[in-house]
């Protein structure tokens, strides 16, 4: 951050650090996130919203949250920035390892002309690249991965394929050696996914509550650790969209704490949080 003079600080609203988020203002932001991302923000999240957005109020010279919310109605880029700040982007490489073992078995047995996987709500890309490593290792024929997220900023980060070097511990050693590069000098704190793998993953902006921006049916859909944040109506909507993009015999992968209804038509559980389309 560049140095700023005292006069520049004096131009900021004197009381910006003391601005609090009223209940009615919180509800406006909760409605915005529900509409944009399908996520339910309970009242207990009010302090989180206040903390994550306070810097934006300061940057734009807003003296209250209502003024900032009004800006979001006119400024698409700022609206996207607020959505990015208020949606969770937490993931890791090879999270729930049993799912990747199941995917590897599917890939080995597949007779698809092209084995396709959709990583929905892909966040910063760890899941999508984990999928790509598995397909590169086990698919006998063509394969592809499409990864979607609502956040433009997080997608740009994912497409770069750069991650903290500590995350190498999450990647099996053989795959780390084959598909990851370690940075040097000023970038020694980073590792980068190899170009051959990055070029096989398409990152696209999309909400899981809308039909995806591609037409192909998939052999597998990963919709993990997403619907747990949704109210029931949005949960069912996201699930139906995901299921509709599966081929017959394709697999839907959910998060460890997520499940389908016991009588979900046309779906059969094959292992915890993994379902086959009949």
CSV table of N, CA, C and O in Angstrom, one decimal, residues 91-108 115 117-120 122 125-139 145 170-172 175 197 220-225 251-256 271-274:
chain,number,residue,atom,x,y,z
A,91,UNK,N,-11.4,-24.6,0.2
A,91,UNK,CA,-11.2,-25.9,-0.5
A,91,UNK,C,-9.8,-26.4,-0.3
A,91,UNK,O,-9.0,-25.7,0.3
A,92,UNK,N,-9.5,-27.6,-0.8
A,92,UNK,CA,-8.1,-28.1,-0.8
A,92,UNK,C,-8.0,-29.2,-1.8
A,92,UNK,O,-8.9,-29.7,-2.4
A,93,UNK,N,-6.7,-29.5,-2.1
A,93,UNK,CA,-6.5,-30.6,-3.1
A,93,UNK,C,-6.9,-32.0,-2.5
A,93,UNK,O,-6.7,-32.2,-1.3
A,94,UNK,N,-7.5,-32.8,-3.3
A,94,UNK,CA,-7.9,-34.2,-3.0
A,94,UNK,C,-8.7,-34.2,-1.6
A,94,UNK,O,-8.5,-35.2,-0.9
A,95,UNK,N,-9.5,-33.3,-1.4
A,95,UNK,CA,-10.4,-33.3,-0.3
A,95,UNK,C,-11.4,-34.5,-0.4
A,95,UNK,O,-12.0,-34.7,-1.4
A,96,UNK,N,-11.6,-35.2,0.7
A,96,UNK,CA,-12.3,-36.5,0.7
A,96,UNK,C,-11.7,-37.4,-0.3
A,96,UNK,O,-12.2,-37.7,-1.4
A,97,UNK,N,-10.6,-38.0,0.0
A,97,UNK,CA,-9.8,-38.8,-0.9
A,97,UNK,C,-10.6,-40.0,-1.5
A,97,UNK,O,-10.3,-40.4,-2.6
A,98,UNK,N,-11.5,-40.5,-0.7
A,98,UNK,CA,-12.3,-41.7,-1.3
A,98,UNK,C,-13.1,-41.3,-2.5
A,98,UNK,O,-13.3,-42.2,-3.4
A,99,UNK,N,-13.4,-40.0,-2.7
A,99,UNK,CA,-14.1,-39.6,-3.9
A,99,UNK,C,-13.2,-39.7,-5.1
A,99,UNK,O,-13.6,-40.0,-6.2
A,100,UNK,N,-12.0,-39.4,-4.9
A,100,UNK,CA,-11.0,-39.4,-6.0
A,100,UNK,C,-10.6,-40.8,-6.4
A,100,UNK,O,-10.3,-41.2,-7.5
A,101,UNK,N,-10.7,-41.7,-5.4
A,101,UNK,CA,-10.5,-43.1,-5.7
A,101,UNK,C,-11.6,-43.7,-6.5
A,101,UNK,O,-11.4,-44.4,-7.5
A,102,UNK,N,-12.9,-43.2,-6.2
A,102,UNK,CA,-14.0,-43.6,-7.0
A,102,UNK,C,-14.0,-43.1,-8.4
A,102,UNK,O,-14.3,-43.7,-9.3
A,103,UNK,N,-13.5,-41.8,-8.5
A,103,UNK,CA,-13.4,-41.2,-9.8
A,103,UNK,C,-12.4,-41.9,-10.7
A,103,UNK,O,-12.6,-42.2,-11.9
A,104,UNK,N,-11.2,-42.3,-10.1
A,104,UNK,CA,-10.2,-43.1,-10.8
A,104,UNK,C,-10.7,-44.4,-11.3
A,104,UNK,O,-10.5,-44.8,-12.5
A,105,UNK,N,-11.5,-45.1,-10.5
A,105,UNK,CA,-12.1,-46.3,-10.9
A,105,UNK,C,-13.1,-46.1,-12.1
A,105,UNK,O,-13.1,-46.9,-13.1
A,106,UNK,N,-13.9,-45.0,-12.0
A,106,UNK,CA,-14.8,-44.7,-13.1
A,106,UNK,C,-14.0,-44.4,-14.4
A,106,UNK,O,-14.4,-44.9,-15.5
A,107,UNK,N,-13.0,-43.7,-14.3
A,107,UNK,CA,-12.2,-43.3,-15.5
A,107,UNK,C,-11.5,-44.5,-16.1
A,107,UNK,O,-11.5,-44.7,-17.3
A,108,UNK,N,-11.1,-45.5,-15.3
A,108,UNK,CA,-10.4,-46.7,-15.8
A,108,UNK,C,-11.4,-47.5,-16.6
A,108,UNK,O,-11.1,-48.2,-17.6
A,115,UNK,N,-14.5,-38.5,-21.6
A,115,UNK,CA,-14.9,-38.5,-20.2
A,115,UNK,C,-14.9,-37.1,-19.6
A,115,UNK,O,-13.9,-36.4,-19.6
A,117,UNK,N,-16.1,-34.1,-16.7
A,117,UNK,CA,-16.4,-33.9,-15.3
A,117,UNK,C,-16.7,-32.4,-15.1
A,117,UNK,O,-15.9,-31.5,-15.7
A,118,UNK,N,-17.7,-32.1,-14.4
A,118,UNK,CA,-18.0,-30.7,-14.0
A,118,UNK,C,-17.7,-30.5,-12.5
A,118,UNK,O,-18.3,-31.2,-11.7
A,119,UNK,N,-16.8,-29.5,-12.3
A,119,UNK,CA,-16.5,-29.1,-10.9
A,119,UNK,C,-17.3,-27.8,-10.6
A,119,UNK,O,-16.9,-26.8,-11.1
A,120,UNK,N,-18.5,-28.0,-9.9
A,120,UNK,CA,-19.4,-26.8,-9.7
A,120,UNK,C,-19.0,-26.1,-8.4
A,120,UNK,O,-18.6,-26.7,-7.4
A,122,UNK,N,-16.3,-24.2,-8.0
A,122,UNK,CA,-14.9,-24.8,-7.9
A,122,UNK,C,-14.0,-23.9,-7.0
A,122,UNK,O,-12.9,-24.4,-6.7
A,125,UNK,N,-9.8,-23.6,-7.4
A,125,UNK,CA,-9.4,-24.5,-8.4
A,125,UNK,C,-8.7,-25.8,-7.9
A,125,UNK,O,-8.4,-26.7,-8.7
A,126,UNK,N,-8.5,-25.9,-6.6
A,126,UNK,CA,-7.9,-27.1,-6.1
A,126,UNK,C,-8.6,-28.4,-6.5
A,126,UNK,O,-8.0,-29.4,-6.9
A,127,UNK,N,-10.0,-28.4,-6.4
A,127,UNK,CA,-10.8,-29.5,-6.7
A,127,UNK,C,-10.6,-29.8,-8.2
A,127,UNK,O,-10.4,-31.0,-8.6
A,128,UNK,N,-10.8,-28.8,-9.1
A,128,UNK,CA,-10.7,-29.0,-10.5
A,128,UNK,C,-9.4,-29.6,-10.9
A,128,UNK,O,-9.3,-30.5,-11.8
A,129,UNK,N,-8.3,-29.1,-10.4
A,129,UNK,CA,-7.0,-29.6,-10.7
A,129,UNK,C,-6.8,-31.0,-10.2
A,129,UNK,O,-6.1,-31.9,-10.8
A,130,UNK,N,-7.3,-31.3,-9.0
A,130,UNK,CA,-7.3,-32.7,-8.5
A,130,UNK,C,-8.0,-33.7,-9.4
A,130,UNK,O,-7.5,-34.8,-9.7
A,131,UNK,N,-9.1,-33.3,-9.9
A,131,UNK,CA,-9.9,-34.1,-10.9
A,131,UNK,C,-9.0,-34.3,-12.1
A,131,UNK,O,-8.9,-35.4,-12.6
A,132,UNK,N,-8.4,-33.2,-12.6
A,132,UNK,CA,-7.6,-33.3,-13.9
A,132,UNK,C,-6.5,-34.3,-13.7
A,132,UNK,O,-6.1,-35.0,-14.6
A,133,UNK,N,-5.8,-34.2,-12.5
A,133,UNK,CA,-4.7,-35.2,-12.3
A,133,UNK,C,-5.2,-36.6,-12.4
A,133,UNK,O,-4.5,-37.5,-13.0
A,134,UNK,N,-6.3,-36.9,-11.8
A,134,UNK,CA,-6.9,-38.2,-11.8
A,134,UNK,C,-7.2,-38.7,-13.2
A,134,UNK,O,-6.9,-39.8,-13.6
A,135,UNK,N,-7.8,-37.8,-14.0
A,135,UNK,CA,-8.2,-38.2,-15.3
A,135,UNK,C,-7.0,-38.4,-16.2
A,135,UNK,O,-6.9,-39.3,-17.1
A,136,UNK,N,-6.0,-37.5,-16.0
A,136,UNK,CA,-4.7,-37.6,-16.8
A,136,UNK,C,-4.1,-39.0,-16.5
A,136,UNK,O,-3.4,-39.6,-17.4
A,137,UNK,N,-4.2,-39.5,-15.3
A,137,UNK,CA,-3.6,-40.7,-14.9
A,137,UNK,C,-4.3,-41.9,-15.4
A,137,UNK,O,-3.7,-43.0,-15.7
A,138,UNK,N,-5.7,-41.9,-15.4
A,138,UNK,CA,-6.5,-43.1,-15.5
A,138,UNK,C,-7.4,-43.2,-16.7
A,138,UNK,O,-7.9,-44.3,-17.0
A,139,UNK,N,-7.6,-42.1,-17.4
A,139,UNK,CA,-8.5,-42.2,-18.6
A,139,UNK,C,-7.7,-42.8,-19.8
A,139,UNK,O,-6.5,-42.3,-20.1
A,145,UNK,N,-12.4,-31.3,-18.2
A,145,UNK,CA,-12.9,-30.8,-17.0
A,145,UNK,C,-13.4,-29.4,-17.2
A,145,UNK,O,-12.7,-28.5,-17.8
A,170,UNK,N,-0.9,-31.8,0.3
A,170,UNK,CA,-2.2,-32.4,0.0
A,170,UNK,C,-2.2,-33.2,-1.2
A,170,UNK,O,-3.2,-33.9,-1.5
A,171,UNK,N,-1.1,-33.2,-2.0
A,171,UNK,CA,-1.1,-33.8,-3.3
A,171,UNK,C,-0.2,-35.1,-3.2
A,171,UNK,O,0.9,-35.0,-2.7
A,172,UNK,N,-0.7,-36.2,-3.7
A,172,UNK,CA,0.1,-37.5,-3.6
A,172,UNK,C,1.5,-37.2,-4.3
A,172,UNK,O,1.5,-36.6,-5.3
A,175,UNK,N,1.9,-37.6,-8.1
A,175,UNK,CA,1.2,-36.6,-8.9
A,175,UNK,C,1.8,-35.2,-8.7
A,175,UNK,O,1.9,-34.4,-9.7
A,197,UNK,N,-1.7,-29.5,-17.8
A,197,UNK,CA,-2.9,-29.8,-17.0
A,197,UNK,C,-3.8,-28.5,-17.0
A,197,UNK,O,-5.0,-28.7,-17.2
A,220,UNK,N,-19.4,-37.2,-14.5
A,220,UNK,CA,-19.4,-37.0,-13.1
A,220,UNK,C,-19.6,-35.5,-12.8
A,220,UNK,O,-19.1,-34.6,-13.6
A,221,UNK,N,-20.3,-35.2,-11.8
A,221,UNK,CA,-20.5,-33.8,-11.3
A,221,UNK,C,-20.1,-33.7,-9.9
A,221,UNK,O,-20.6,-34.5,-9.0
A,222,UNK,N,-19.2,-32.8,-9.6
A,222,UNK,CA,-18.8,-32.5,-8.2
A,222,UNK,C,-19.5,-31.3,-7.7
A,222,UNK,O,-19.2,-30.2,-8.2
A,223,UNK,N,-20.4,-31.4,-6.8
A,223,UNK,CA,-21.2,-30.3,-6.2
A,223,UNK,C,-21.0,-30.5,-4.7
A,223,UNK,O,-21.9,-30.8,-3.9
A,224,UNK,N,-19.8,-30.2,-4.2
A,224,UNK,CA,-19.4,-30.6,-2.8
A,224,UNK,C,-19.3,-29.3,-1.9
A,224,UNK,O,-18.7,-28.3,-2.3
A,225,UNK,N,-19.8,-29.5,-0.7
A,225,UNK,CA,-19.7,-28.5,0.3
A,225,UNK,C,-20.2,-27.1,-0.2
A,225,UNK,O,-19.7,-26.1,0.1
A,251,UNK,N,-22.0,-40.1,-12.0
A,251,UNK,CA,-22.0,-40.0,-10.6
A,251,UNK,C,-22.1,-38.5,-10.1
A,251,UNK,O,-21.4,-37.7,-10.7
A,252,UNK,N,-22.8,-38.3,-9.1
A,252,UNK,CA,-22.9,-37.0,-8.4
A,252,UNK,C,-22.2,-37.1,-7.1
A,252,UNK,O,-22.5,-38.0,-6.3
A,253,UNK,N,-21.2,-36.3,-6.9
A,253,UNK,CA,-20.4,-36.2,-5.7
A,253,UNK,C,-20.8,-35.0,-4.8
A,253,UNK,O,-20.7,-33.9,-5.3
A,254,UNK,N,-21.2,-35.3,-3.6
A,254,UNK,CA,-21.6,-34.2,-2.7
A,254,UNK,C,-20.5,-34.1,-1.6
A,254,UNK,O,-19.7,-35.0,-1.4
A,255,UNK,N,-20.7,-33.1,-0.7
A,255,UNK,CA,-19.8,-33.0,0.4
A,255,UNK,C,-20.1,-34.0,1.5
A,255,UNK,O,-21.2,-34.6,1.5
A,256,UNK,N,-19.2,-34.2,2.4
A,256,UNK,CA,-19.3,-35.2,3.4
A,256,UNK,C,-20.6,-35.0,4.3
A,256,UNK,O,-21.1,-36.0,4.9
A,271,UNK,N,-21.9,-44.9,-2.4
A,271,UNK,CA,-21.0,-44.8,-1.2
A,271,UNK,C,-21.4,-43.5,-0.6
A,271,UNK,O,-22.1,-42.7,-1.1
A,272,UNK,N,-21.0,-43.2,0.7
A,272,UNK,CA,-21.4,-42.0,1.3
A,272,UNK,C,-21.1,-40.7,0.5
A,272,UNK,O,-20.0,-40.5,0.0
A,273,UNK,N,-22.2,-40.0,0.3
A,273,UNK,CA,-22.1,-38.7,-0.5
A,273,UNK,C,-21.8,-38.9,-2.0
A,273,UNK,O,-21.5,-37.9,-2.7
A,274,UNK,N,-22.0,-40.1,-2.5
A,274,UNK,CA,-21.8,-40.3,-3.9
A,274,UNK,C,-23.0,-41.1,-4.5
A,274,UNK,O,-23.4,-42.1,-3.9
